[in-house]
Amino acid sequence: MLEELQRPLPPALANNDALFLDVDGTLVAFADHPDKVMPADYLPHLLSVLALHLDGALALVSGRSIAQLDALFAPLRLPAAGLHGAQLRRRGTDETPHSATADWLHDLHLQAEKLAHQHPGMLLENKGQALALHWRNAPDAAAAIHAFAHAQLPRMPGVRLQPGNHVIEFITADHDKGQALLTLMESAPFAGRRPVFVGDDLTDEHGFAIAEQLHGHGVLVGTRANSHARYALPDVAAVHAWLREATPHPT
């Protein structure tokens, strides 16, 4: 167990790597509400320079929608997988995908609102194709939220639960970050490169596993036993420092 928690630091990025970055908890620190997250002022430029250095082979892979990612890092537009892979944009110049609200979300949201009224501080985040139940501001609600989620799931075929950092999400069963990485790696500018996936959460384990399968590696932000990640960085600040080292002109 102790050895797993003491993973080595990742090697420097190589010119032929393809870089896949989670966002919350990896590039930006968590906030009380997802809308309050603020990236460092220099981060969009740093990512832009690094993307150029990798000939465009840098993608954001997030539970957020691609529209949210674009707003967060404006004016930068990168290849991206949003909503855990339910949305995919292979190049930053492609049109931003817009997905219709999933049929199962309306009734689920109504039921979840009843639970939220019982637990002040609990947050519902309706993403159109996913519903996230957050308890960061209502830690005592964790058990009730998990019980609710597992009780609702049998009524929704084709939907799965994705646990995360103080959150559990209802998402479509045929999407995850590993499948998103796999799809992006099939075409330029990612094809033929070594995938490096950086993330902090349980949602990123799918990405770590696929990166390893494709002869790349995962980088865990923080500590966790039983992770597919081969390397680790301690926190968001360390991720930024590691990214700076890979850029030809650090900012």
GROMACS .gro file of C-alpha atoms in nm:
model
  251
    1MET     CA    1   0.000   0.000   0.000
    2LEU     CA    2   0.275   0.247   0.098
    3GLU     CA    3   0.466   0.180  -0.223
    4GLU     CA    4   0.155   0.255  -0.430
    5LEU     CA    5   0.114   0.589  -0.255
    6GLN     CA    6   0.476   0.681  -0.336
    7ARG     CA    7   0.471   0.682  -0.714
    8PRO     CA    8   0.766   0.852  -0.887
    9LEU     CA    9   0.742   1.189  -1.055
   10PRO     CA   10   0.661   1.171  -1.426
   11PRO     CA   11   0.935   1.207  -1.686
   12ALA     CA   12   0.944   1.519  -1.898
   13LEU     CA   13   0.711   1.525  -2.195
   14ALA     CA   14   0.868   1.414  -2.522
   15ASN     CA   15   0.807   1.579  -2.858
   16ASN     CA   16   0.617   1.272  -2.980
   17ASP     CA   17   0.380   1.253  -2.682
   18ALA     CA   18   0.007   1.318  -2.696
   19LEU     CA   19  -0.109   1.494  -2.379
   20PHE     CA   20  -0.456   1.446  -2.227
   21LEU     CA   21  -0.545   1.668  -1.932
   22ASP     CA   22  -0.829   1.647  -1.685
   23VAL     CA   23  -0.938   1.991  -1.565
   24ASP     CA   24  -1.091   2.013  -1.215
   25GLY     CA   25  -0.838   1.903  -0.954
   26THR     CA   26  -0.567   1.881  -1.221
   27LEU     CA   27  -0.539   2.215  -1.402
   28VAL     CA   28  -0.760   2.413  -1.164
   29ALA     CA   29  -0.827   2.378  -0.792
   30PHE     CA   30  -1.170   2.278  -0.669
   31ALA     CA   31  -1.413   2.545  -0.553
   32ASP     CA   32  -1.736   2.540  -0.351
   33HIS     CA   33  -1.931   2.554  -0.677
   34PRO     CA   34  -1.813   2.444  -1.026
   35ASP     CA   35  -1.900   2.788  -1.166
   36LYS     CA   36  -1.660   2.954  -0.918
   37VAL     CA   37  -1.350   2.774  -1.048
   38MET     CA   38  -1.091   3.021  -1.180
   39PRO     CA   39  -0.787   2.910  -1.379
   40ALA     CA   40  -0.458   3.089  -1.320
   41ASP     CA   41  -0.419   3.392  -1.548
   42TYR     CA   42  -0.122   3.239  -1.727
   43LEU     CA   43  -0.278   2.896  -1.783
   44PRO     CA   44  -0.450   2.950  -2.124
   45HIS     CA   45  -0.126   3.085  -2.269
   46LEU     CA   46   0.078   2.804  -2.117
   47LEU     CA   47  -0.155   2.544  -2.268
   48SER     CA   48  -0.150   2.723  -2.604
   49VAL     CA   49   0.230   2.723  -2.618
   50LEU     CA   50   0.245   2.359  -2.513
   51ALA     CA   51  -0.015   2.261  -2.774
   52LEU     CA   52   0.197   2.424  -3.044
   53HIS     CA   53   0.505   2.243  -2.912
   54LEU     CA   54   0.317   1.910  -2.944
   55ASP     CA   55   0.186   1.997  -3.293
   56GLY     CA   56  -0.168   2.020  -3.159
   57ALA     CA   57  -0.168   1.687  -2.973
   58LEU     CA   58  -0.307   1.827  -2.647
   59ALA     CA   59  -0.666   1.764  -2.539
   60LEU     CA   60  -0.880   1.847  -2.238
   61VAL     CA   61  -1.073   1.545  -2.107
   62SER     CA   62  -1.332   1.650  -1.851
   63GLY     CA   63  -1.666   1.591  -1.690
   64ARG     CA   64  -1.753   1.946  -1.792
   65SER     CA   65  -1.917   2.018  -2.126
   66ILE     CA   66  -1.695   2.141  -2.408
   67ALA     CA   67  -1.881   2.473  -2.403
   68GLN     CA   68  -1.786   2.511  -2.035
   69LEU     CA   69  -1.423   2.429  -2.113
   70ASP     CA   70  -1.413   2.690  -2.388
   71ALA     CA   71  -1.555   2.951  -2.151
   72LEU     CA   72  -1.311   2.855  -1.878
   73PHE     CA   73  -1.000   2.887  -2.096
   74ALA     CA   74  -1.120   3.153  -2.343
   75PRO     CA   75  -1.005   3.250  -2.598
   76LEU     CA   76  -0.823   2.916  -2.624
   77ARG     CA   77  -1.005   2.630  -2.800
   78LEU     CA   78  -0.842   2.289  -2.776
   79PRO     CA   79  -0.937   1.939  -2.884
   80ALA     CA   80  -1.159   1.815  -2.606
   81ALA     CA   81  -1.374   1.539  -2.464
   82GLY     CA   82  -1.660   1.675  -2.254
   83LEU     CA   83  -1.911   1.505  -2.027
   84HIS     CA   84  -1.673   1.211  -1.975
   85GLY     CA   85  -1.653   1.151  -2.350
   86ALA     CA   86  -2.019   1.201  -2.445
   87GLN     CA   87  -1.901   1.509  -2.638
   88LEU     CA   88  -1.591   1.497  -2.858
   89ARG     CA   89  -1.404   1.764  -3.054
   90ARG     CA   90  -1.099   1.633  -3.236
   91ARG     CA   91  -0.950   1.972  -3.326
   92GLY     CA   92  -0.991   2.314  -3.171
   93THR     CA   93  -1.109   2.447  -3.507
   94ASP     CA   94  -1.399   2.200  -3.522
   95GLU     CA   95  -1.751   2.307  -3.434
   96THR     CA   96  -1.834   2.277  -3.066
   97PRO     CA   97  -2.077   1.986  -3.021
   98HIS     CA   98  -2.415   2.052  -2.865
   99SER     CA   99  -2.610   1.756  -2.729
  100ALA     CA  100  -2.979   1.735  -2.657
  101THR     CA  101  -3.089   1.672  -2.301
  102ALA     CA  102  -3.107   1.301  -2.224
  103ASP     CA  103  -3.463   1.167  -2.187
  104TRP     CA  104  -3.400   1.016  -1.845
  105LEU     CA  105  -3.269   1.335  -1.687
  106HIS     CA  106  -3.594   1.525  -1.625
  107ASP     CA  107  -3.761   1.284  -1.382
  108LEU     CA  108  -3.429   1.204  -1.214
  109HIS     CA  109  -3.361   1.573  -1.157
  110LEU     CA  110  -3.704   1.617  -0.995
  111GLN     CA  111  -3.637   1.330  -0.756
  112ALA     CA  112  -3.288   1.460  -0.677
  113GLU     CA  113  -3.429   1.804  -0.599
  114LYS     CA  114  -3.639   1.649  -0.322
  115LEU     CA  115  -3.325   1.500  -0.172
  116ALA     CA  116  -3.139   1.831  -0.201
  117HIS     CA  117  -3.414   2.009  -0.003
  118GLN     CA  118  -3.343   1.768   0.282
  119HIS     CA  119  -2.967   1.839   0.277
  120PRO     CA  120  -2.876   2.211   0.265
  121GLY     CA  121  -2.551   2.259   0.075
  122MET     CA  122  -2.606   1.964  -0.159
  123LEU     CA  123  -2.563   2.076  -0.520
  124LEU     CA  124  -2.730   1.939  -0.832
  125GLU     CA  125  -2.544   1.998  -1.158
  126ASN     CA  126  -2.752   1.920  -1.466
  127LYS     CA  127  -2.515   1.889  -1.763
  128GLY     CA  128  -2.776   1.799  -2.024
  129GLN     CA  129  -2.646   1.445  -2.072
  130ALA     CA  130  -2.538   1.385  -1.712
  131LEU     CA  131  -2.651   1.474  -1.362
  132ALA     CA  132  -2.395   1.530  -1.087
  133LEU     CA  133  -2.483   1.521  -0.718
  134HIS     CA  134  -2.223   1.716  -0.517
  135TRP     CA  135  -2.180   1.701  -0.140
  136ARG     CA  136  -1.863   1.909  -0.095
  137ASN     CA  137  -2.068   2.166   0.100
  138ALA     CA  138  -2.288   1.902   0.267
  139PRO     CA  139  -2.048   1.628   0.388
  140ASP     CA  140  -2.310   1.468   0.611
  141ALA     CA  141  -2.524   1.400   0.304
  142ALA     CA  142  -2.274   1.164   0.141
  143ALA     CA  143  -2.438   0.840   0.258
  144ALA     CA  144  -2.789   0.956   0.166
  145ILE     CA  145  -2.672   1.068  -0.181
  146HIS     CA  146  -2.504   0.734  -0.248
  147ALA     CA  147  -2.813   0.546  -0.131
  148PHE     CA  148  -3.035   0.759  -0.355
  149ALA     CA  149  -2.810   0.713  -0.657
  150HIS     CA  150  -2.791   0.335  -0.626
  151ALA     CA  151  -3.167   0.313  -0.570
  152GLN     CA  152  -3.243   0.512  -0.886
  153LEU     CA  153  -2.998   0.335  -1.116
  154PRO     CA  154  -3.199   0.014  -1.183
  155ARG     CA  155  -3.477   0.225  -1.334
  156MET     CA  156  -3.246   0.373  -1.599
  157PRO     CA  157  -3.104   0.120  -1.847
  158GLY     CA  158  -2.802   0.247  -2.037
  159VAL     CA  159  -2.697   0.474  -1.750
  160ARG     CA  160  -2.415   0.417  -1.502
  161LEU     CA  161  -2.284   0.584  -1.188
  162GLN     CA  162  -1.946   0.756  -1.192
  163PRO     CA  163  -1.806   0.836  -0.845
  164GLY     CA  164  -1.572   1.130  -0.806
  165ASN     CA  165  -1.429   1.378  -0.557
  166HIS     CA  166  -1.728   1.464  -0.334
  167VAL     CA  167  -1.961   1.385  -0.625
  168ILE     CA  168  -2.142   1.101  -0.792
  169GLU     CA  169  -2.273   1.133  -1.147
  170PHE     CA  170  -2.537   0.963  -1.357
  171ILE     CA  171  -2.386   0.930  -1.707
  172THR     CA  172  -2.452   0.723  -2.015
  173ALA     CA  173  -2.296   0.379  -1.983
  174ASP     CA  174  -2.117   0.377  -2.318
  175HIS     CA  175  -1.893   0.678  -2.247
  176ASP     CA  176  -1.587   0.722  -2.028
  177LYS     CA  177  -1.257   0.908  -2.045
  178GLY     CA  178  -1.069   0.599  -2.160
  179GLN     CA  179  -1.294   0.555  -2.461
  180ALA     CA  180  -1.255   0.927  -2.536
  181LEU     CA  181  -0.876   0.893  -2.532
  182LEU     CA  182  -0.896   0.586  -2.755
  183THR     CA  183  -1.111   0.768  -3.010
  184LEU     CA  184  -0.888   1.076  -3.017
  185MET     CA  185  -0.579   0.858  -3.064
  186GLU     CA  186  -0.723   0.719  -3.387
  187SER     CA  187  -0.672   1.039  -3.586
  188ALA     CA  188  -0.435   1.333  -3.631
  189PRO     CA  189  -0.276   1.505  -3.452
  190PHE     CA  190  -0.277   1.229  -3.187
  191ALA     CA  191  -0.231   0.915  -3.397
  192GLY     CA  192   0.112   0.752  -3.373
  193ARG     CA  193   0.207   0.935  -3.053
  194ARG     CA  194   0.256   0.808  -2.698
  195PRO     CA  195  -0.046   0.902  -2.481
  196VAL     CA  196   0.011   1.069  -2.145
  197PHE     CA  197  -0.303   1.115  -1.935
  198VAL     CA  198  -0.298   1.345  -1.629
  199GLY     CA  199  -0.585   1.345  -1.380
  200ASP     CA  200  -0.676   1.337  -1.015
  201ASP     CA  201  -1.009   1.163  -0.981
  202LEU     CA  202  -1.165   0.819  -1.006
  203THR     CA  203  -1.315   0.931  -1.337
  204ASP     CA  204  -0.960   0.949  -1.475
  205GLU     CA  205  -0.877   0.585  -1.404
  206HIS     CA  206  -1.031   0.484  -1.738
  207GLY     CA  207  -0.791   0.724  -1.909
  208PHE     CA  208  -0.490   0.593  -1.716
  209ALA     CA  209  -0.573   0.234  -1.811
  210ILE     CA  210  -0.611   0.307  -2.184
  211ALA     CA  211  -0.292   0.517  -2.188
  212GLU     CA  212  -0.102   0.219  -2.045
  213GLN     CA  213  -0.258  -0.016  -2.300
  214LEU     CA  214  -0.136   0.213  -2.579
  215HIS     CA  215   0.222   0.208  -2.439
  216GLY     CA  216   0.187   0.545  -2.269
  217HIS     CA  217   0.126   0.620  -1.903
  218GLY     CA  218  -0.097   0.792  -1.651
  219VAL     CA  219  -0.002   1.066  -1.405
  220LEU     CA  220  -0.209   1.083  -1.086
  221VAL     CA  221  -0.249   1.423  -0.922
  222GLY     CA  222  -0.244   1.352  -0.549
  223THR     CA  223  -0.232   1.010  -0.384
  224ARG     CA  224  -0.455   0.706  -0.419
  225ALA     CA  225  -0.398   0.334  -0.382
  226ASN     CA  226  -0.501   0.093  -0.657
  227SER     CA  227  -0.459   0.345  -0.937
  228HIS     CA  228  -0.364   0.259  -1.296
  229ALA     CA  229  -0.134   0.564  -1.298
  230ARG     CA  230   0.237   0.488  -1.311
  231TYR     CA  231   0.351   0.833  -1.196
  232ALA     CA  232   0.220   1.108  -0.969
  233LEU     CA  233   0.235   1.482  -0.905
  234PRO     CA  234   0.131   1.617  -0.563
  235ASP     CA  235  -0.108   1.898  -0.660
  236VAL     CA  236  -0.228   2.148  -0.920
  237ALA     CA  237   0.076   2.374  -0.869
  238ALA     CA  238   0.306   2.080  -0.942
  239VAL     CA  239   0.112   2.005  -1.262
  240HIS     CA  240   0.165   2.364  -1.377
  241ALA     CA  241   0.537   2.344  -1.299
  242TRP     CA  242   0.567   2.015  -1.491
  243LEU     CA  243   0.387   2.165  -1.791
  244ARG     CA  244   0.617   2.467  -1.785
  245GLU     CA  245   0.920   2.240  -1.804
  246ALA     CA  246   0.785   2.094  -2.130
  247THR     CA  247   0.732   2.427  -2.306
  248PRO     CA  248   1.011   2.577  -2.519
  249HIS     CA  249   0.948   2.922  -2.367
  250PRO     CA  250   0.826   2.884  -2.006
  251THR     CA  251   0.583   3.151  -1.888
   0.00000   0.00000   0.00000
